[in-house]
Every structure is written in C-alpha cells, then in structure tokens.
Amino acid sequence: MTQVDFHDIHAETPVFEEVAAQYREFTAAWDAAADADARLAVLERWDALRRELETWEAWVGLRFQQATQDEARKAAREVRDEMLPKLQELEIDLVKHLVGSTHKAEIAAHFGAHLLDLWACKTASYDPSIEEEVVAESKASAAYTELVSSASFEFKGETLNLSQLAKYAQDADRDTRYEAARLKWDWFAANAEALDALFDELVQLRRRQAEKLGYPSYVELAYRKLGRTDYDREDVARYRRAVRDHVVPLAGQLRARQREALGVDKLMAWDHAVLDPQGSPRPVGDHDWMLARARTMFDEMGESLGRFFGLMADGNFLDLKAREGKAGGGFCTSFPTRGMPFIFANFNGTKGDVEVFTHEVGHAFQNWSSRDKESVDYMWPTYEAAEVHSMSLEFLTWPHMEKFFGDDAERFRRVHLTDSLTFLPYGVAVDHFQHLVFENPSATPADRLEMWQEMRRTYLPLEDWGDLARPSAGGLWQGQGHIYKSPFYYIDYTLAQVCALQFLGLAKDDPQRALDTYVTLCRRGGEAPFQDLVRSAGLRSPFDDGCLEDVVRTASESLGL
Ligand code: ZN
C-alpha cells in the first residue's frame, strides 16, 4: 500500500447531466449484456462511479466542517446538498431495474444475498414523491445544528460554546459542575420555543414521508432507512425491557457507590460524570505528545493496526485539534477512491480526547480494512455493527492507557467501564422516547415533556436535576442531537456496547485472540447483517435471551459489585 496524502485529494463537483447519462448507459449495457460476466462488468463500472461520487460527497462535507466560515466551502456544500437527492433517484432507479431483471439471482450469487436486502431497504425508503420533505428535513436538522452551535457562554473568564463548556461537567469542583449545568440548561430553557417548533416541523415532515410511502408510521420507515434487516421493533422492545430489568438496578448500585465516594448527601445529575473527588483523569500531555503515544500503542497492537495508523498519521488523515471556525464533535469519514478514511475530532484536554480518538480509529480501521470490497455498499456496515468496531477498540486499547494517563490509567479504566454501563439505560430511554414520539405524531410539546418524564421514571429513576427547571420538567432530550438529526440511530450504541463488553471479556482471557478476532471482524465490513457479523466473531447477539444479563454481570463483577 503506497502512501496517499490527504492534501492530494481534490474532488470536482460532478455535472449532473453527465452522471445521468452514465446511468442511462449502465441500464442499456445491463440489458444488452450477453452473459453474467458482461453484467458483472457493468456493476463494476457503476461501483467505480459511486466511489467517485462518495469521495466528492465526503470531501466537500469534511472541508466545510474544517472551516465553517469559509464561503466557498459553504457554497460547495450547498451545491452538494441540492444534488444528493437527485443522485439518489438515479441510484434507486437503477437498483429497481437490476432487481426487476431476470438476472437478479446472479447478483446474490456473486455479492451475497445481503446486498439485495440492503437494496430493498433503499428502494423501500425513497421515492421522488418525498423529495420535498427530504430536502426540508435536512434543512430543519441543519437549523438545529446552527442554533445549538450558536450558543455562547461567559464562564471562568472565557467565551465558550456548548462543547467547550462540556468539559466542566467533569470538573473536580462541585459548584463548577453545577454552574456549567445551569448555564447550559438555562440556554435550552430560553430557546425551548424555537427547539419545539423545529422538532414539530421534523415530526410532521417525517410523518408525511411515511404516509406517502405507505407505512403506518415513521417508525417502520426509519428501520428501513437504517437498513435493519435482521431484527425488528419487537426485538428492540424486548431488549429495552431487559435493560430495564437487569441494568437499571445495577446503575442504581453504581450511583450509590459514587455518592459515597464523592461524600455528598444526595447525588445530583451534575455529579454523574465524576466518580471520585479527584475529578476525571486527564491525559498528561498535549496533542503532539498524544499522537506520538498513539503511534507506539498501535505498533504494539500488531502489524495491521500499526501499519494503518502510520498511513493515517503520515498522510495527514487526522484533524484532531480544536480551532476557531471548525465544527464541533468527532467523526470518521472516508474517500473510497483512495481507500483512505479521515478522522475529525476536537481535543479539549479531557479523557474524552482519548475515548473519541480510539473510537474513531476503530471506525477508520474497519473502513480501511474493507476498502477492497467489491461493492461500495459493503465498505461500512449498518450503524449498530459499525459501532462495535469503534466501541470495541476503546476497550482493546485498555492495556495501553498508562501511556496516556500514567498513574491514573486504572482510574480511567474504572470510569470508562462505569460510564459504559450507566449509558445503557439512558441509551434505551432515548430510543423508547422516539418510538413514543413517532407513534403519536400529533403530540404537543407539552405531551413530549411528559413522554420524557415517563422515560425517566422507567430507566433513570435516580436522576435528580434539582432546581434546573428545563431538565426537571422533561426537556433534557432536546440536548440529544441524534433525536433531531439522526432519528432512531441511538439504540445502535447500546447494542454495540453489549458486543464491545464481550470483546473486553475476551481480551482479559486471551488478548491476542481478541485482537485477531477484532481484525477479522473489521475485514468483513458490511457484507452481512448485524447479528451475523457479531456471531461470526464468536459473540452473542444482544437480542439473544440472557445475553445482556450475562454481559452486565461479568462487567459489574470486574467493578467489584
Ligand atoms: Zn461511532
């Protein structure tokens, strides 16, 4: 593999008419092909075009996130956003043509049946009749991002945005944590009307898409959009009940222990991120230092990970420093024509830097490992499977945490594992809430506050927001961007966590086998649905009876419960 440099990647905006002409040609060539080999050659050419278009899509999106104030980059992103639904229509028309042809069986024989299942989800979740709603939906979710990014706070002599303010949630000083929480939730209270109006709009746009496509509610459409082919909402509901029965009581025990360690009479919501009076452990060096440590760590983790990380670091495929004008958050994207992913993050000096970094390297390593898949549809798996790669690498890097945290490494591991368990009830609460919201699209903003209160009683019974009016009244969900921007993508993190915790157990027994299994799983990319992938790695599916119970028992035993 030769070294590619990010700065050498440039993607021209495609000319829509030229792309449309290529699609017409693919359709004609498929029909005229003399045999299966000739038809396969058409699919190969189509795949090459899709890799180019996806590289352009990713490059334009990333360049905008790297400098959100740059007018040229913003304009390029707008051109892209307007063209994307039209490109999707071309793709869906061709898929329908292929699936409707007499040679459909050749596709399954060559690529595996999963590709046809993914295509079926694609065609069942889009039709030109919903284009208007789809474009309006992306505008309304962008408006949420803009509104939330505009929040600005004067705190401790600095001007901070929400993600910068977030570091104070982990501060050792309780008053500081409370003040930071108060500032944040006062802002959400002051903007409640605008946030409600945006969400009303999103609910109606999603309801209309579902109606036009003939679904009883948006829930069914969302499952299709997410490509969920091997489980349904009944499985998810059963899994949420298992979390309620087996994890909620355990979270209660962990919170009780935390209260004692902090020496407070009553544990409040702003105490949750801190396990002991020292506050959260922090990496003991800056960005460049952490990068050097990461290089050593991945080299020690084997040839594949070491070589991969070298390519990323030497080729400038990492942008990890926070700076003015750069969008918040962390993510991984990829350039399929070059076979290289890219990691975007905003280091702020907390333990989260290490967590986000190892998480995103997990996504990136999987994508890179799957770069030669014959269909670009297999380069990423569906989200719940993708989060297994990222969340498992967070655990598989545990033996190396001394490199980042020094004497605090053991404390870091304990916080990480505790957070992983207490996250599960919150994660299913977010999921259950969305089912309630989209099953009842005529609910008012006040009804939705009551829905979230019901979720709190069920999954988060000990959470106390004291005199912070908005979260006390059930408004906390408005701070969870996924509910606005990526509906129903949240249970995925909890499903993946249950798999990642199994990797942690495996690594304790046999570290080398755990790493080998991980690398093999990453190479499979998205060639199979979630539960197949998980089982092929020797893990149990979170939907299997007893799985969740066993996994959390093992994890809580290692925390001394
Ligand atoms: Zn992730």
XYZ file of C-alpha atoms and ligand atoms in Angstrom:
562
model
C 0.000 0.000 0.000
C 1.602 3.255 -1.107
C 1.345 6.386 0.957
C -1.539 8.689 -0.010
C -1.639 12.281 1.223
C -4.901 13.952 2.156
C -3.733 17.206 0.567
C -3.532 15.481 -2.829
C -7.229 14.656 -2.761
C -9.415 17.017 -4.775
C -12.916 16.167 -5.902
C -14.550 18.137 -8.709
C -18.282 18.816 -8.452
C -19.936 16.323 -10.805
C -22.076 17.579 -13.688
C -25.477 16.087 -13.018
C -26.385 15.588 -16.693
C -23.168 13.651 -17.272
C -23.866 11.384 -14.311
C -27.434 10.846 -15.538
C -26.089 9.907 -18.986
C -23.738 7.364 -17.380
C -26.682 5.842 -15.551
C -28.663 5.559 -18.815
C -25.669 3.834 -20.319
C -25.397 1.347 -17.409
C -29.073 0.436 -17.791
C -28.700 -0.127 -21.531
C -25.454 -2.082 -21.107
C -27.022 -4.351 -18.476
C -29.930 -5.140 -20.797
C -27.649 -5.713 -23.792
C -25.061 -7.830 -21.945
C -24.527 -11.269 -23.438
C -23.655 -13.123 -20.248
C -23.110 -12.914 -16.489
C -19.508 -11.687 -16.869
C -20.616 -8.797 -19.031
C -23.303 -7.891 -16.492
C -20.738 -8.031 -13.701
C -18.556 -5.630 -15.669
C -21.462 -3.146 -15.730
C -21.814 -3.414 -11.945
C -18.073 -2.801 -11.593
C -18.259 0.394 -13.656
C -21.254 1.567 -11.642
C -19.373 0.860 -8.406
C -16.403 2.923 -9.629
C -18.735 5.862 -10.343
C -20.330 5.561 -6.906
C -16.886 5.590 -5.265
C -16.085 8.821 -7.083
C -19.384 10.418 -6.072
C -18.989 9.310 -2.461
C -15.445 10.653 -2.356
C -16.743 14.012 -3.579
C -19.603 13.942 -1.062
C -17.234 13.183 1.826
C -14.546 15.637 0.731
C -16.957 18.561 0.358
C -18.605 17.762 3.705
C -15.303 17.457 5.539
C -13.797 20.626 4.037
C -16.855 22.551 5.215
C -16.636 21.128 8.750
C -12.953 22.083 8.880
C -13.767 25.755 8.177
C -17.456 26.520 8.586
C -16.945 30.268 7.963
C -15.332 29.755 4.539
C -17.868 30.978 1.950
C -16.531 28.878 -0.940
C -16.655 25.689 1.121
C -20.142 26.511 2.351
C -21.326 27.139 -1.222
C -19.822 23.819 -2.373
C -21.681 22.035 0.416
C -24.954 23.668 -0.604
C -24.491 22.563 -4.213
C -23.838 19.050 -2.915
C -26.914 19.005 -0.661
C -29.163 20.017 -3.539
C -27.719 17.413 -5.888
C -27.747 14.472 -3.461
C -31.486 13.599 -3.646
C -31.297 13.672 -7.463
C -28.286 11.340 -7.423
C -30.182 9.093 -5.029
C -33.043 8.904 -7.520
C -30.684 7.769 -10.283
C -29.280 5.123 -7.980
C -32.683 3.842 -6.889
C -33.976 3.696 -10.462
C -31.007 1.560 -11.488
C -31.364 -0.682 -8.418
C -35.046 -1.214 -9.243
C -34.104 -2.069 -12.809
C -31.453 -4.605 -11.702
C -33.652 -6.219 -9.071
C -36.564 -6.395 -11.505
C -34.490 -8.077 -14.215
C -34.350 -11.805 -14.894
C -30.697 -11.853 -13.811
C -31.294 -10.791 -10.217
C -30.049 -14.157 -8.922
C -26.594 -13.519 -10.395
C -26.194 -10.521 -8.073
C -26.929 -12.555 -4.946
C -24.686 -15.366 -6.182
C -21.760 -13.002 -6.644
C -22.142 -10.479 -3.806
C -24.216 -12.424 -1.268
C -27.925 -12.054 -0.533
C -27.292 -9.237 1.946
C -26.676 -6.776 -0.890
C -30.175 -7.373 -2.246
C -31.612 -6.922 1.259
C -29.791 -3.593 1.598
C -31.031 -2.519 -1.827
C -34.575 -3.499 -0.850
C -34.294 -1.153 2.162
C -33.008 1.587 -0.123
C -35.854 1.314 -2.635
C -38.459 0.972 0.130
C -37.362 4.160 1.831
C -37.244 6.600 -1.048
C -39.463 7.769 -3.872
C -39.407 11.050 -5.848
C -42.760 11.944 -4.246
C -40.985 12.631 -0.923
C -38.134 14.742 -2.320
C -39.623 17.980 -0.983
C -39.945 16.556 2.551
C -36.428 15.073 2.436
C -34.849 18.399 1.434
C -36.915 20.267 4.043
C -35.917 17.696 6.679
C -32.206 18.211 6.029
C -32.696 21.988 6.245
C -34.531 21.689 9.570
C -31.843 19.412 11.029
C -29.157 21.842 9.829
C -31.125 24.604 11.589
C -30.886 22.611 14.847
C -27.090 22.314 14.404
C -26.806 26.036 13.693
C -28.979 27.035 16.653
C -27.116 24.815 19.108
C -23.689 25.835 17.732
C -24.652 29.493 18.214
C -24.958 29.061 21.998
C -22.264 31.121 23.694
C -21.363 31.345 27.376
C -19.177 33.569 29.509
C -17.628 31.266 32.081
C -14.445 31.473 34.147
C -13.285 34.470 32.108
C -13.685 32.692 28.764
C -16.224 32.700 25.947
C -17.269 29.098 25.368
C -19.554 27.150 23.060
C -21.525 24.117 24.300
C -18.824 21.537 23.566
C -16.184 23.674 25.287
C -18.492 24.192 28.262
C -18.971 20.406 28.438
C -15.502 19.853 29.872
C -16.661 21.460 33.130
C -19.174 18.628 33.623
C -16.089 16.582 34.608
C -14.571 19.184 36.908
C -13.483 18.106 40.387
C -15.267 21.111 41.925
C -18.967 20.503 42.508
C -20.017 24.164 42.297
C -18.239 24.475 38.954
C -20.133 21.437 37.643
C -23.421 22.867 38.860
C -22.742 26.311 37.336
C -21.831 24.767 33.984
C -25.018 22.672 34.031
C -27.090 25.714 34.977
C -25.691 27.790 32.112
C -26.331 25.004 29.620
C -29.914 24.305 30.698
C -30.807 27.998 31.060
C -29.869 28.293 27.401
C -32.101 25.336 26.456
C -34.929 26.853 28.545
C -34.538 30.224 26.818
C -34.610 28.535 23.394
C -37.322 25.990 24.185
C -39.868 27.563 21.860
C -37.552 27.523 18.841
C -36.410 23.966 19.627
C -40.025 22.805 19.938
C -41.010 24.474 16.674
C -38.114 22.822 14.833
C -38.981 19.439 16.250
C -42.691 19.818 15.408
C -41.637 20.526 11.850
C -39.339 17.476 11.753
C -42.027 15.173 13.162
C -44.536 16.322 10.530
C -42.030 16.050 7.661
C -41.147 12.510 8.739
C -44.808 11.566 9.228
C -45.614 12.774 5.686
C -42.743 10.756 4.177
C -44.039 7.621 5.902
C -47.608 8.290 4.751
C -46.613 8.887 1.132
C -44.587 5.660 1.112
C -47.488 3.737 2.663
C -46.094 2.979 6.128
C -48.324 3.015 9.236
C -45.866 5.387 10.964
C -42.369 6.829 10.614
C -41.046 4.054 12.885
C -41.269 1.430 10.117
C -39.717 3.791 7.571
C -36.846 4.657 9.929
C -35.964 0.970 10.426
C -35.816 0.619 6.622
C -33.715 3.739 6.198
C -31.243 2.358 8.726
C -31.001 -0.899 6.749
C -32.133 -3.075 9.670
C -32.737 -6.418 8.005
C -32.351 -8.974 10.783
C -34.354 -7.583 13.730
C -37.497 -5.550 14.199
C -39.153 -3.214 16.685
C -40.436 -6.139 18.792
C -36.860 -7.362 19.270
C -35.812 -3.840 20.219
C -38.706 -3.518 22.713
C -37.730 -6.838 24.323
C -34.120 -5.684 24.562
C -35.179 -2.410 26.224
C -37.144 -4.400 28.810
C -34.018 -6.453 29.518
C -32.062 -3.242 30.106
C -34.805 -2.015 32.441
C -34.809 -5.279 34.416
C -31.074 -6.011 34.570
C -29.166 -2.740 34.103
C -31.335 -0.113 35.808
C -30.886 -1.760 39.274
C -27.152 -2.119 38.637
C -26.893 1.550 37.647
C -28.583 2.319 40.971
C -25.827 0.441 42.831
C -23.120 2.245 40.857
C -24.698 5.621 41.634
C -24.922 4.752 45.342
C -21.222 3.905 45.368
C -20.462 7.126 43.526
C -22.413 9.145 46.088
C -20.347 7.636 48.874
C -17.050 8.218 47.051
C -17.949 11.856 46.429
C -19.092 12.250 50.027
C -22.346 14.018 49.163
C -25.760 13.632 50.857
C -27.558 13.277 47.575
C -26.107 12.575 44.167
C -27.307 15.187 41.654
C -27.341 14.923 37.855
C -24.318 17.254 37.594
C -22.297 14.788 39.688
C -22.831 11.885 37.279
C -19.709 12.400 35.147
C -17.353 12.329 38.144
C -16.656 9.141 40.102
C -14.398 10.423 42.855
C -13.324 13.709 44.457
C -10.261 13.999 42.200
C -12.474 14.606 39.154
C -11.970 12.767 35.863
C -8.497 11.533 34.909
C -6.882 13.583 32.147
C -4.259 12.738 29.524
C -0.905 14.017 30.761
C 0.299 15.599 27.501
C -0.835 17.700 24.562
C -1.939 16.837 21.008
C 1.502 16.094 19.510
C 2.510 14.073 22.544
C -0.712 12.029 22.339
C -0.167 11.347 18.650
C 3.317 10.011 19.294
C 1.967 7.801 22.087
C -0.816 6.554 19.818
C 1.713 5.564 17.169
C 3.639 3.460 19.677
C 0.420 1.949 21.007
C -0.897 0.840 17.609
C 2.527 -0.517 16.616
C 2.429 -2.660 19.737
C -1.071 -3.854 18.852
C 0.067 -5.712 15.758
C 1.076 -5.275 12.168
C -2.363 -4.340 10.752
C -3.228 -1.614 13.222
C 0.330 -0.276 13.318
C 0.676 -0.019 9.561
C -2.762 1.504 9.234
C -2.151 4.176 11.848
C 1.157 5.093 10.216
C -0.643 5.679 6.901
C -3.223 7.891 8.624
C -0.712 9.991 10.560
C 1.890 10.317 7.772
C -0.778 11.089 5.162
C -2.450 13.877 7.177
C -5.729 11.988 7.566
C -6.151 13.241 11.144
C -7.574 16.624 12.178
C -7.824 16.480 15.953
C -7.126 19.982 17.299
C -9.994 22.315 18.200
C -9.759 25.706 16.466
C -11.950 28.656 15.676
C -14.425 28.114 12.850
C -14.056 24.329 12.980
C -17.320 22.422 13.570
C -17.738 20.603 16.890
C -17.809 16.881 17.571
C -15.860 13.914 16.294
C -16.484 11.598 13.363
C -14.853 9.415 10.762
C -15.462 9.772 7.041
C -13.833 8.104 4.052
C -12.652 8.559 0.483
C -13.499 5.294 -1.296
C -11.493 6.094 -4.458
C -8.313 6.295 -2.348
C -9.260 3.613 0.157
C -8.468 6.033 2.988
C -10.633 7.215 5.892
C -10.284 10.522 7.754
C -10.658 11.263 11.469
C -12.070 14.556 12.697
C -12.093 15.496 16.397
C -11.844 18.446 18.770
C -9.356 17.719 21.541
C -10.110 19.697 24.710
C -7.713 18.191 27.233
C -10.180 15.753 28.863
C -10.221 11.961 28.986
C -12.803 12.270 26.186
C -9.918 13.031 23.799
C -8.556 9.531 24.269
C -12.042 7.984 24.100
C -13.094 9.823 20.942
C -9.754 9.119 19.325
C -9.674 5.350 19.973
C -13.370 5.200 18.991
C -12.878 6.935 15.642
C -9.718 4.956 14.871
C -11.921 1.850 15.272
C -14.319 3.121 12.595
C -11.435 4.186 10.376
C -9.586 0.872 10.706
C -12.728 -1.076 9.782
C -13.353 1.116 6.751
C -9.751 0.797 5.597
C -9.844 -2.978 6.163
C -12.938 -3.140 3.911
C -11.606 -0.835 1.186
C -11.358 -3.605 -1.427
C -14.887 -4.939 -1.000
C -16.468 -5.470 -4.400
C -19.460 -3.301 -3.564
C -19.148 0.126 -2.004
C -22.308 -0.841 -0.073
C -20.110 -3.192 1.988
C -17.451 -0.625 2.944
C -19.432 0.432 6.025
C -21.774 -1.907 7.882
C -25.104 -0.758 9.306
C -24.658 1.521 12.332
C -25.082 -0.972 15.205
C -22.374 -3.155 13.640
C -20.157 -0.148 12.848
C -20.262 0.959 16.484
C -18.997 -2.479 17.525
C -15.729 -1.735 15.699
C -15.319 1.655 17.359
C -16.501 0.838 20.883
C -14.524 -2.419 21.000
C -11.287 -0.659 20.099
C -11.892 1.669 23.060
C -11.685 -1.459 25.259
C -8.960 -3.267 23.311
C -6.620 -0.292 23.855
C -7.091 -0.555 27.651
C -3.743 -2.266 28.351
C -2.032 0.817 26.826
C -3.805 3.501 28.833
C -0.729 4.031 31.063
C 0.795 5.721 28.001
C -1.842 8.447 28.157
C -2.893 8.627 31.802
C 0.210 7.498 33.694
C -0.688 6.537 37.271
C -4.317 7.441 36.587
C -4.766 4.669 33.996
C -6.549 2.303 36.354
C -8.860 5.101 37.449
C -9.550 5.849 33.768
C -10.476 2.213 33.066
C -12.863 2.175 36.029
C -14.575 5.393 34.910
C -14.782 4.137 31.326
C -16.419 0.858 32.338
C -18.812 2.537 34.786
C -19.856 5.047 32.125
C -20.366 2.200 29.648
C -22.847 0.518 31.976
C -24.736 3.609 33.139
C -25.011 4.667 29.496
C -27.251 1.701 28.628
C -30.413 2.904 30.455
C -30.008 6.398 29.001
C -29.483 4.986 25.506
C -32.653 2.887 25.577
C -34.590 5.825 27.066
C -33.649 7.902 24.001
C -34.793 5.060 21.754
C -38.067 4.372 23.572
C -38.865 8.102 23.581
C -38.509 8.275 19.799
C -40.902 5.350 19.374
C -43.473 7.207 21.507
C -42.945 10.452 19.585
C -43.316 8.982 16.104
C -46.181 6.664 17.065
C -48.004 9.820 18.261
C -47.172 12.474 15.662
C -49.965 14.787 16.854
C -48.464 15.082 20.358
C -47.837 18.654 21.566
C -44.537 19.929 23.013
C -46.071 19.549 26.486
C -47.040 15.927 25.707
C -43.452 15.234 24.718
C -42.117 16.604 28.004
C -44.442 14.152 29.746
C -43.194 11.313 27.479
C -39.616 12.027 28.546
C -40.707 12.097 32.223
C -42.148 8.626 31.698
C -38.785 7.516 30.297
C -37.018 8.953 33.344
C -39.324 7.076 35.717
C -38.709 3.840 33.787
C -34.991 3.967 33.034
C -33.399 6.809 35.021
C -35.320 6.801 38.319
C -32.456 8.268 40.381
C -31.667 11.204 38.114
C -32.266 14.442 40.039
C -31.944 17.853 38.348
C -32.772 19.886 41.455
C -33.678 23.481 40.659
C -32.706 23.273 36.956
C -36.176 23.802 35.568
C -35.874 22.566 31.997
C -34.398 19.078 32.577
C -36.548 18.710 35.716
C -39.621 19.254 33.552
C -38.609 16.647 30.948
C -36.732 18.845 28.457
C -33.403 17.013 28.540
C -33.999 15.185 25.250
C -33.635 18.471 23.336
C -29.914 18.387 24.043
C -29.577 14.975 22.346
C -28.852 15.938 18.730
C -29.498 12.458 17.314
C -33.217 12.858 18.063
C -33.302 15.846 15.715
C -30.675 14.844 13.163
C -30.449 11.042 13.030
C -33.767 9.605 14.183
C -33.651 6.080 15.668
C -29.837 5.965 15.437
C -29.167 5.627 19.141
C -30.166 2.150 20.235
C -27.248 1.207 17.961
C -24.707 2.500 20.501
C -26.235 0.394 23.263
C -26.394 -2.767 21.112
C -22.769 -2.236 20.126
C -21.771 -1.629 23.753
C -23.095 -5.062 24.703
C -20.834 -6.534 21.994
C -17.854 -4.354 22.926
C -18.147 -5.510 26.552
C -17.863 -9.085 25.266
C -14.622 -8.106 23.496
C -13.396 -6.736 26.830
C -14.090 -10.107 28.464
C -12.386 -11.959 25.625
C -9.332 -9.669 25.860
C -8.973 -10.447 29.556
C -8.839 -14.174 28.855
C -6.764 -14.090 25.681
C -5.596 -10.653 24.438
C -4.066 -11.925 21.201
C -7.136 -13.892 20.211
C -9.339 -10.869 20.974
C -7.223 -8.667 18.679
C -7.146 -11.254 15.887
C -10.916 -11.704 16.112
C -11.360 -7.936 16.006
C -9.193 -7.545 12.889
C -11.083 -10.376 11.150
C -14.424 -8.771 12.011
C -13.249 -5.405 10.646
C -12.275 -7.052 7.348
C -15.846 -8.301 6.889
C -17.076 -4.705 6.735
C -20.777 -4.634 5.963
C -21.043 -7.839 3.943
C -23.582 -9.319 6.390
C -26.284 -8.030 8.720
C -25.577 -7.126 12.355
C -26.297 -10.400 14.137
C -24.446 -12.487 11.517
C -21.357 -10.312 11.876
C -21.459 -10.451 15.658
C -21.915 -14.233 15.764
C -19.152 -14.764 13.213
C -16.814 -13.161 15.774
C -17.960 -15.677 18.380
C -20.018 -13.077 20.264
C -23.630 -13.405 21.368
C -26.275 -11.152 19.870
C -27.665 -8.620 22.366
C -31.117 -9.853 21.300
C -30.399 -13.424 22.478
C -32.154 -14.417 25.692
C -29.880 -13.917 28.677
C -27.078 -12.199 26.735
C -27.487 -8.762 28.266
C -27.857 -10.201 31.769
C -24.643 -12.249 31.468
C -22.631 -9.448 29.912
C -23.519 -6.843 32.527
C -22.982 -9.350 35.349
C -19.424 -10.022 34.178
C -18.738 -6.310 33.767
C -20.142 -5.390 37.170
C -18.137 -8.175 38.853
C -14.956 -6.643 37.496
C -16.061 -3.372 39.114
C -16.320 -5.223 42.411
C -20.124 -5.260 42.630
Zn -19.113 5.773 16.395
